[in-house]
Coordinates of C-alpha atoms and ligand atoms in Angstrom, one line a residue:
M1 CA 65.5 -25.6 -54.1
I2 CA 67.2 -26.6 -50.8
L3 CA 67.4 -23.6 -48.4
Y4 CA 70.0 -23.3 -45.7
F5 CA 69.9 -20.6 -43.0
A6 CA 73.5 -19.4 -42.7
P7 CA 75.2 -19.7 -39.4
L8 CA 75.6 -16.2 -37.9
E9 CA 77.6 -16.3 -34.7
G10 CA 76.1 -14.2 -31.9
I11 CA 72.7 -14.1 -33.6
T12 CA 71.2 -17.5 -34.8
D13 CA 71.3 -19.3 -31.5
G14 CA 68.8 -22.0 -30.5
I15 CA 66.1 -19.5 -29.4
F16 CA 66.4 -17.7 -32.7
R17 CA 66.2 -20.9 -34.8
Q18 CA 63.2 -22.3 -32.9
V19 CA 61.2 -19.1 -33.1
H20 CA 62.1 -18.7 -36.8
H21 CA 61.0 -22.2 -37.6
R22 CA 57.8 -21.9 -35.6
L23 CA 56.7 -18.5 -37.0
F24 CA 58.0 -18.5 -40.6
G25 CA 59.5 -21.9 -41.6
G26 CA 60.7 -22.4 -45.2
I27 CA 64.2 -23.5 -44.1
D28 CA 65.5 -27.0 -44.8
V29 CA 68.6 -26.8 -42.7
Y30 CA 69.8 -24.3 -40.0
G31 CA 73.6 -23.9 -39.9
L32 CA 75.0 -23.8 -36.3
P33 CA 77.6 -21.1 -35.6
F34 CA 81.1 -22.6 -35.4
H35 CA 82.6 -24.3 -32.4
K36 CA 86.2 -23.1 -32.0
L37 CA 87.9 -26.4 -31.3
T38 CA 90.8 -26.7 -28.8
Q39 CA 93.3 -29.3 -27.9
S40 CA 91.2 -30.6 -25.0
L41 CA 88.0 -30.4 -27.0
S42 CA 86.5 -28.6 -24.1
L43 CA 83.6 -26.7 -25.6
T44 CA 82.1 -23.7 -23.9
T45 CA 78.8 -24.0 -22.0
R46 CA 77.2 -21.9 -24.8
E47 CA 78.6 -24.2 -27.5
K48 CA 77.4 -27.3 -25.7
R49 CA 73.9 -25.9 -25.3
D50 CA 73.7 -24.7 -28.9
I51 CA 74.4 -28.2 -30.3
A52 CA 72.3 -30.1 -27.7
P53 CA 69.5 -32.1 -29.3
E54 CA 66.9 -30.5 -26.9
E55 CA 67.9 -27.1 -28.2
N56 CA 67.3 -28.2 -31.8
R57 CA 64.2 -30.4 -31.4
G58 CA 62.2 -30.5 -34.6
L59 CA 64.9 -28.8 -36.7
R60 CA 67.4 -30.1 -39.2
V61 CA 70.7 -28.5 -38.2
L62 CA 74.3 -28.6 -39.4
P63 CA 76.9 -28.3 -36.7
Q64 CA 80.1 -26.5 -37.7
A65 CA 83.8 -26.6 -36.5
L66 CA 86.6 -24.2 -36.8
T67 CA 90.0 -26.0 -36.6
R68 CA 93.1 -26.8 -38.6
D69 CA 93.9 -29.9 -36.6
P70 CA 92.7 -33.2 -38.1
A71 CA 92.8 -35.0 -34.7
Q72 CA 90.6 -32.2 -33.1
L73 CA 88.2 -32.5 -36.0
A74 CA 88.0 -36.3 -35.7
A75 CA 87.2 -36.1 -32.0
W76 CA 84.6 -33.5 -32.6
L77 CA 82.9 -35.5 -35.4
E78 CA 82.7 -38.4 -33.0
Y79 CA 81.0 -36.1 -30.5
V80 CA 78.6 -34.9 -33.2
H81 CA 77.8 -38.5 -34.0
T82 CA 77.0 -39.4 -30.4
L83 CA 74.5 -36.5 -30.4
G84 CA 72.8 -38.2 -33.3
Y85 CA 73.5 -35.7 -36.1
P86 CA 74.3 -37.2 -39.6
C87 CA 76.4 -34.5 -41.0
A88 CA 78.8 -31.7 -39.9
D89 CA 80.6 -28.8 -41.5
L90 CA 84.1 -27.4 -41.5
N91 CA 84.6 -23.7 -41.7
L92 CA 87.0 -22.6 -44.4
G93 CA 85.4 -19.2 -44.7
C94 CA 85.8 -17.1 -41.6
P95 CA 87.8 -14.0 -42.6
S96 CA 88.4 -12.5 -39.2
P97 CA 92.1 -11.7 -38.8
T98 CA 92.2 -13.3 -35.3
V99 CA 91.1 -16.6 -36.9
T100 CA 93.0 -16.4 -40.2
R101 CA 96.3 -15.4 -38.5
R102 CA 96.3 -18.8 -36.8
G103 CA 95.7 -20.5 -40.2
R104 CA 92.1 -21.3 -39.4
G105 CA 88.9 -20.5 -41.3
S106 CA 89.7 -18.9 -44.7
G107 CA 93.3 -18.8 -43.5
M108 CA 93.4 -22.5 -44.4
L109 CA 93.1 -21.5 -48.1
R110 CA 96.5 -19.8 -48.0
D111 CA 98.5 -23.0 -48.2
L112 CA 96.9 -25.5 -50.5
P113 CA 99.5 -28.3 -50.1
A114 CA 99.0 -28.1 -46.3
L115 CA 95.2 -28.1 -46.9
R116 CA 95.6 -31.3 -49.0
V117 CA 97.6 -32.9 -46.2
F118 CA 94.9 -31.9 -43.8
F119 CA 92.1 -33.5 -45.8
D120 CA 94.2 -36.6 -46.6
R121 CA 94.5 -37.1 -42.9
V122 CA 90.8 -36.4 -42.2
F123 CA 89.6 -38.8 -44.8
A124 CA 92.3 -41.5 -44.0
E125 CA 89.8 -43.0 -41.5
S126 CA 86.1 -43.6 -42.2
L127 CA 84.2 -40.8 -40.7
P128 CA 81.3 -41.3 -38.2
V129 CA 79.2 -38.6 -39.9
S130 CA 79.5 -37.1 -43.3
L131 CA 81.5 -33.9 -43.7
S132 CA 80.8 -30.8 -45.6
V133 CA 82.8 -27.5 -46.0
K134 CA 81.9 -23.9 -46.2
T135 CA 84.5 -22.0 -48.1
R136 CA 85.5 -18.7 -49.6
I137 CA 86.9 -18.6 -53.2
G138 CA 90.4 -17.5 -52.2
C139 CA 92.4 -15.3 -49.9
E140 CA 93.5 -12.4 -52.0
S141 CA 92.0 -13.0 -55.4
P142 CA 89.3 -14.9 -57.2
D143 CA 92.1 -16.3 -59.4
E144 CA 92.9 -18.7 -56.6
W145 CA 89.5 -20.4 -57.0
P146 CA 90.2 -23.0 -59.7
A147 CA 93.0 -24.5 -57.7
I148 CA 90.9 -24.6 -54.5
L149 CA 88.0 -26.1 -56.5
S150 CA 90.0 -28.8 -57.9
L151 CA 91.4 -29.7 -54.5
L152 CA 87.9 -29.8 -52.9
A153 CA 86.7 -32.0 -55.8
D154 CA 89.1 -34.7 -54.8
Y155 CA 87.4 -35.4 -51.5
P156 CA 83.9 -36.9 -50.7
F157 CA 82.2 -34.0 -49.1
A158 CA 78.5 -34.2 -48.5
H159 CA 78.2 -30.7 -49.9
V160 CA 80.3 -27.6 -50.4
T161 CA 79.0 -24.2 -49.6
V162 CA 80.6 -21.4 -51.6
H163 CA 80.6 -17.9 -50.2
V164 CA 81.5 -16.2 -53.5
R165 CA 84.0 -13.7 -52.0
T166 CA 87.6 -13.8 -51.1
M167 CA 88.9 -13.6 -47.5
R168 CA 90.0 -10.0 -48.2
E169 CA 86.6 -9.0 -49.4
Q170 CA 85.1 -9.8 -46.0
Y171 CA 81.3 -9.4 -46.1
T172 CA 80.7 -6.5 -48.4
G173 CA 83.5 -6.5 -51.0
G174 CA 83.1 -7.8 -54.6
L175 CA 80.8 -10.7 -55.3
H176 CA 81.8 -13.4 -57.8
P177 CA 78.8 -15.6 -58.9
E178 CA 80.9 -16.8 -61.8
A179 CA 82.9 -18.8 -59.2
F180 CA 79.8 -20.7 -58.4
D181 CA 79.1 -21.3 -62.0
L182 CA 82.6 -22.8 -62.3
A183 CA 81.8 -25.0 -59.3
L184 CA 78.7 -26.3 -61.0
R185 CA 80.5 -27.0 -64.3
T186 CA 83.4 -28.7 -62.6
G187 CA 81.0 -31.2 -61.1
L188 CA 81.7 -30.4 -57.4
P189 CA 79.3 -32.6 -55.5
Y190 CA 76.3 -30.6 -54.2
P191 CA 77.5 -27.0 -54.4
V192 CA 75.5 -24.6 -52.2
Y193 CA 75.5 -20.9 -53.3
N194 CA 76.1 -18.3 -50.6
G195 CA 76.3 -14.5 -50.8
D196 CA 74.0 -11.5 -50.8
L197 CA 70.7 -13.2 -51.6
R198 CA 68.2 -10.6 -50.3
T199 CA 65.0 -11.2 -52.3
P200 CA 63.2 -14.0 -54.2
E201 CA 64.2 -12.1 -57.4
D202 CA 67.8 -12.5 -56.4
V203 CA 67.4 -16.2 -56.2
Q204 CA 65.6 -16.3 -59.6
A205 CA 68.4 -14.3 -61.1
L206 CA 71.0 -16.7 -59.7
V207 CA 69.2 -19.7 -61.1
A208 CA 68.9 -17.9 -64.5
R209 CA 72.6 -17.2 -64.4
C210 CA 73.7 -20.5 -63.0
P211 CA 71.2 -23.1 -64.2
G212 CA 71.6 -26.3 -62.1
T213 CA 71.7 -24.4 -58.8
G214 CA 70.0 -26.7 -56.4
A215 CA 70.8 -25.2 -53.0
V216 CA 71.4 -21.8 -51.5
M217 CA 72.4 -20.5 -48.1
I218 CA 71.1 -17.2 -46.9
G219 CA 72.1 -15.2 -43.8
R220 CA 71.7 -11.4 -43.7
G221 CA 68.7 -11.5 -46.2
L222 CA 66.8 -13.5 -43.6
L223 CA 67.8 -11.1 -40.8
A224 CA 66.3 -8.3 -42.8
D225 CA 63.2 -10.3 -43.9
P226 CA 62.5 -13.4 -41.7
A227 CA 59.8 -14.5 -44.2
L228 CA 62.3 -14.6 -47.1
A229 CA 62.5 -18.4 -47.3
R230 CA 58.7 -18.6 -47.3
R231 CA 58.5 -16.0 -50.1
I232 CA 61.2 -17.9 -52.1
R233 CA 58.8 -20.9 -52.0
G234 CA 55.9 -18.7 -53.2
G235 CA 54.4 -17.9 -49.8
P236 CA 53.3 -14.5 -48.5
E237 CA 55.3 -11.6 -47.2
A238 CA 55.5 -11.1 -43.5
G239 CA 52.5 -9.1 -42.1
M240 CA 52.9 -6.4 -39.4
D241 CA 51.4 -8.7 -36.7
E242 CA 53.8 -11.5 -37.7
L243 CA 56.8 -9.2 -37.4
R244 CA 55.7 -7.9 -34.0
A245 CA 55.2 -11.5 -32.8
W246 CA 58.6 -12.4 -34.2
Y247 CA 60.5 -9.7 -32.4
T248 CA 58.5 -10.1 -29.2
A249 CA 59.0 -13.9 -29.1
L250 CA 62.8 -13.4 -29.7
Y251 CA 63.1 -10.8 -27.0
E252 CA 61.2 -12.9 -24.5
G253 CA 63.2 -16.0 -25.3
W254 CA 66.5 -14.1 -24.9
R255 CA 65.2 -12.3 -21.8
D256 CA 64.3 -15.6 -20.1
R257 CA 67.7 -17.1 -21.0
F258 CA 70.0 -14.2 -20.3
Q259 CA 68.6 -11.1 -18.8
A260 CA 66.5 -8.1 -20.0
T261 CA 69.5 -5.7 -20.7
M262 CA 71.3 -8.3 -22.8
A263 CA 68.1 -9.3 -24.6
L264 CA 67.4 -5.7 -25.5
G265 CA 70.9 -5.3 -26.8
R266 CA 70.6 -8.4 -29.0
I267 CA 67.2 -7.4 -30.3
K268 CA 68.5 -3.9 -31.2
K269 CA 71.4 -5.4 -33.1
L270 CA 69.0 -7.7 -35.0
M271 CA 66.5 -4.9 -35.8
E272 CA 69.2 -2.8 -37.5
W273 CA 68.8 -5.2 -40.4
P274 CA 65.1 -4.5 -41.3
G275 CA 65.7 -0.8 -40.4
G276 CA 68.3 -0.6 -43.2
D277 CA 70.0 2.8 -43.7
D278 CA 67.1 4.8 -42.4
I279 CA 68.9 7.3 -40.1
R280 CA 65.7 8.2 -38.2
K281 CA 64.8 4.6 -37.5
K282 CA 68.4 4.0 -36.3
R283 CA 68.2 6.9 -33.9
L284 CA 64.8 5.8 -32.5
L285 CA 66.1 2.3 -32.1
R286 CA 69.2 3.4 -30.3
R287 CA 67.1 5.4 -27.8
A288 CA 64.4 2.7 -27.3
G289 CA 64.3 1.5 -23.7
D290 CA 62.0 -1.5 -24.1
I291 CA 60.9 -4.0 -26.8
G292 CA 57.7 -2.1 -27.6
S293 CA 59.7 1.1 -28.4
C294 CA 62.2 -1.0 -30.5
I295 CA 59.3 -2.4 -32.5
D296 CA 57.7 1.0 -32.9
A297 CA 61.0 2.5 -34.0
V298 CA 61.5 0.0 -36.8
L299 CA 58.0 -1.0 -37.8
G300 CA 56.1 2.1 -36.9
E301 CA 54.5 4.3 -39.5
G302 CA 56.7 7.0 -41.2
Ligands
FMN401 C1 77.6 -11.7 -37.7 C2 78.0 -12.8 -38.6 C3 78.3 -14.1 -38.0 C4 78.8 -15.1 -38.8 N1 79.1 -16.3 -38.3 C5 79.4 -17.4 -39.1 C6 79.7 -18.7 -38.5 O1 79.7 -18.9 -37.3 N2 80.1 -19.7 -39.4 C7 80.1 -19.4 -40.8 O2 80.5 -20.4 -41.5 N3 79.9 -18.2 -41.3 C8 79.5 -17.2 -40.5 N4 79.2 -16.0 -41.0 C9 79.1 -15.9 -42.5 C10 77.6 -16.2 -43.0 O3 77.3 -17.5 -42.6 C11 77.5 -16.0 -44.5 O4 78.4 -16.8 -45.2 C12 77.7 -14.6 -44.9 O5 77.0 -13.7 -44.1 C13 77.3 -14.4 -46.4 O6 75.9 -14.7 -46.6 P1 74.8 -13.6 -46.7 O7 75.2 -12.6 -47.7 O8 73.5 -14.4 -47.1 O9 74.7 -13.0 -45.3 C14 78.8 -14.9 -40.2 C15 78.4 -13.7 -40.8 C16 78.0 -12.6 -40.0 C17 77.7 -11.3 -40.6

């Protein structure tokens, strides 16, 4: 099974990826959060740092772009190539209204004839790196999926990641694994399943339901349990000492890069995931004034 760490904008930056790889491993490819492309292709300092080879030493990463403009995408793919990466991804999944209103992200799924024109132009030239896409299964309804699927099957993508929700369903609405089953049966090249995998048993259930699943992408499940990929591969659960080391190393990395207040804010956001719905833990975490108190709030006994 190929395991992708999902791109999570604002969370899975270079520091996060390196610490995760060093302490837990088990991931084949780390997705990079999207670069929002512009006419001048002027990336932000943060975007440039995130994709820099020094930031990703020792990791396999998949850069990602958000754009509806074939020329912007072509220029960016050239840039990705000069950095030495073999493959890059196009975001057809982001459901944020500020993105979709401009016809980007999952907003591109609204107008399939326009999407076809877009990909015809993208693939009219030979590409400097191979291209993959990460898509939703529709905008308003899963009924849109068969038409999207047959469109995607017409282009030579390196792989297609399918977040089995519609744009409208955002991140917590209905989940449609049958859409992935259809992708497998249609012969889409290298489909990657994405959506709500939280435990090794979830992955086993997916494989039982959709035999032929060869690759999955996991995001929030890995925030709640950083050892999840290792466990999927038959390895041990994270021990208390490992978890303390994980949060401490992340905090220190972010503190050295940004500053203490921002690092603490980031770590608190991240630690809401393992804390789950426990109100007491949430309250303790909110009040915590340093990394030690954050760790005690979430990992402490009872
Ligand atoms: C905070 C956050 C940031 C995200 N950023 C990105 C992104 O930059 N690019 C992308 O393709 N998907 C992004 N996603 C979607 C995730 O990659 C993933 O598709 C989604 O969380 C479903 O997978 P999961 O249930 O395993 O978390 C983001 C999701 C969240 C919650």
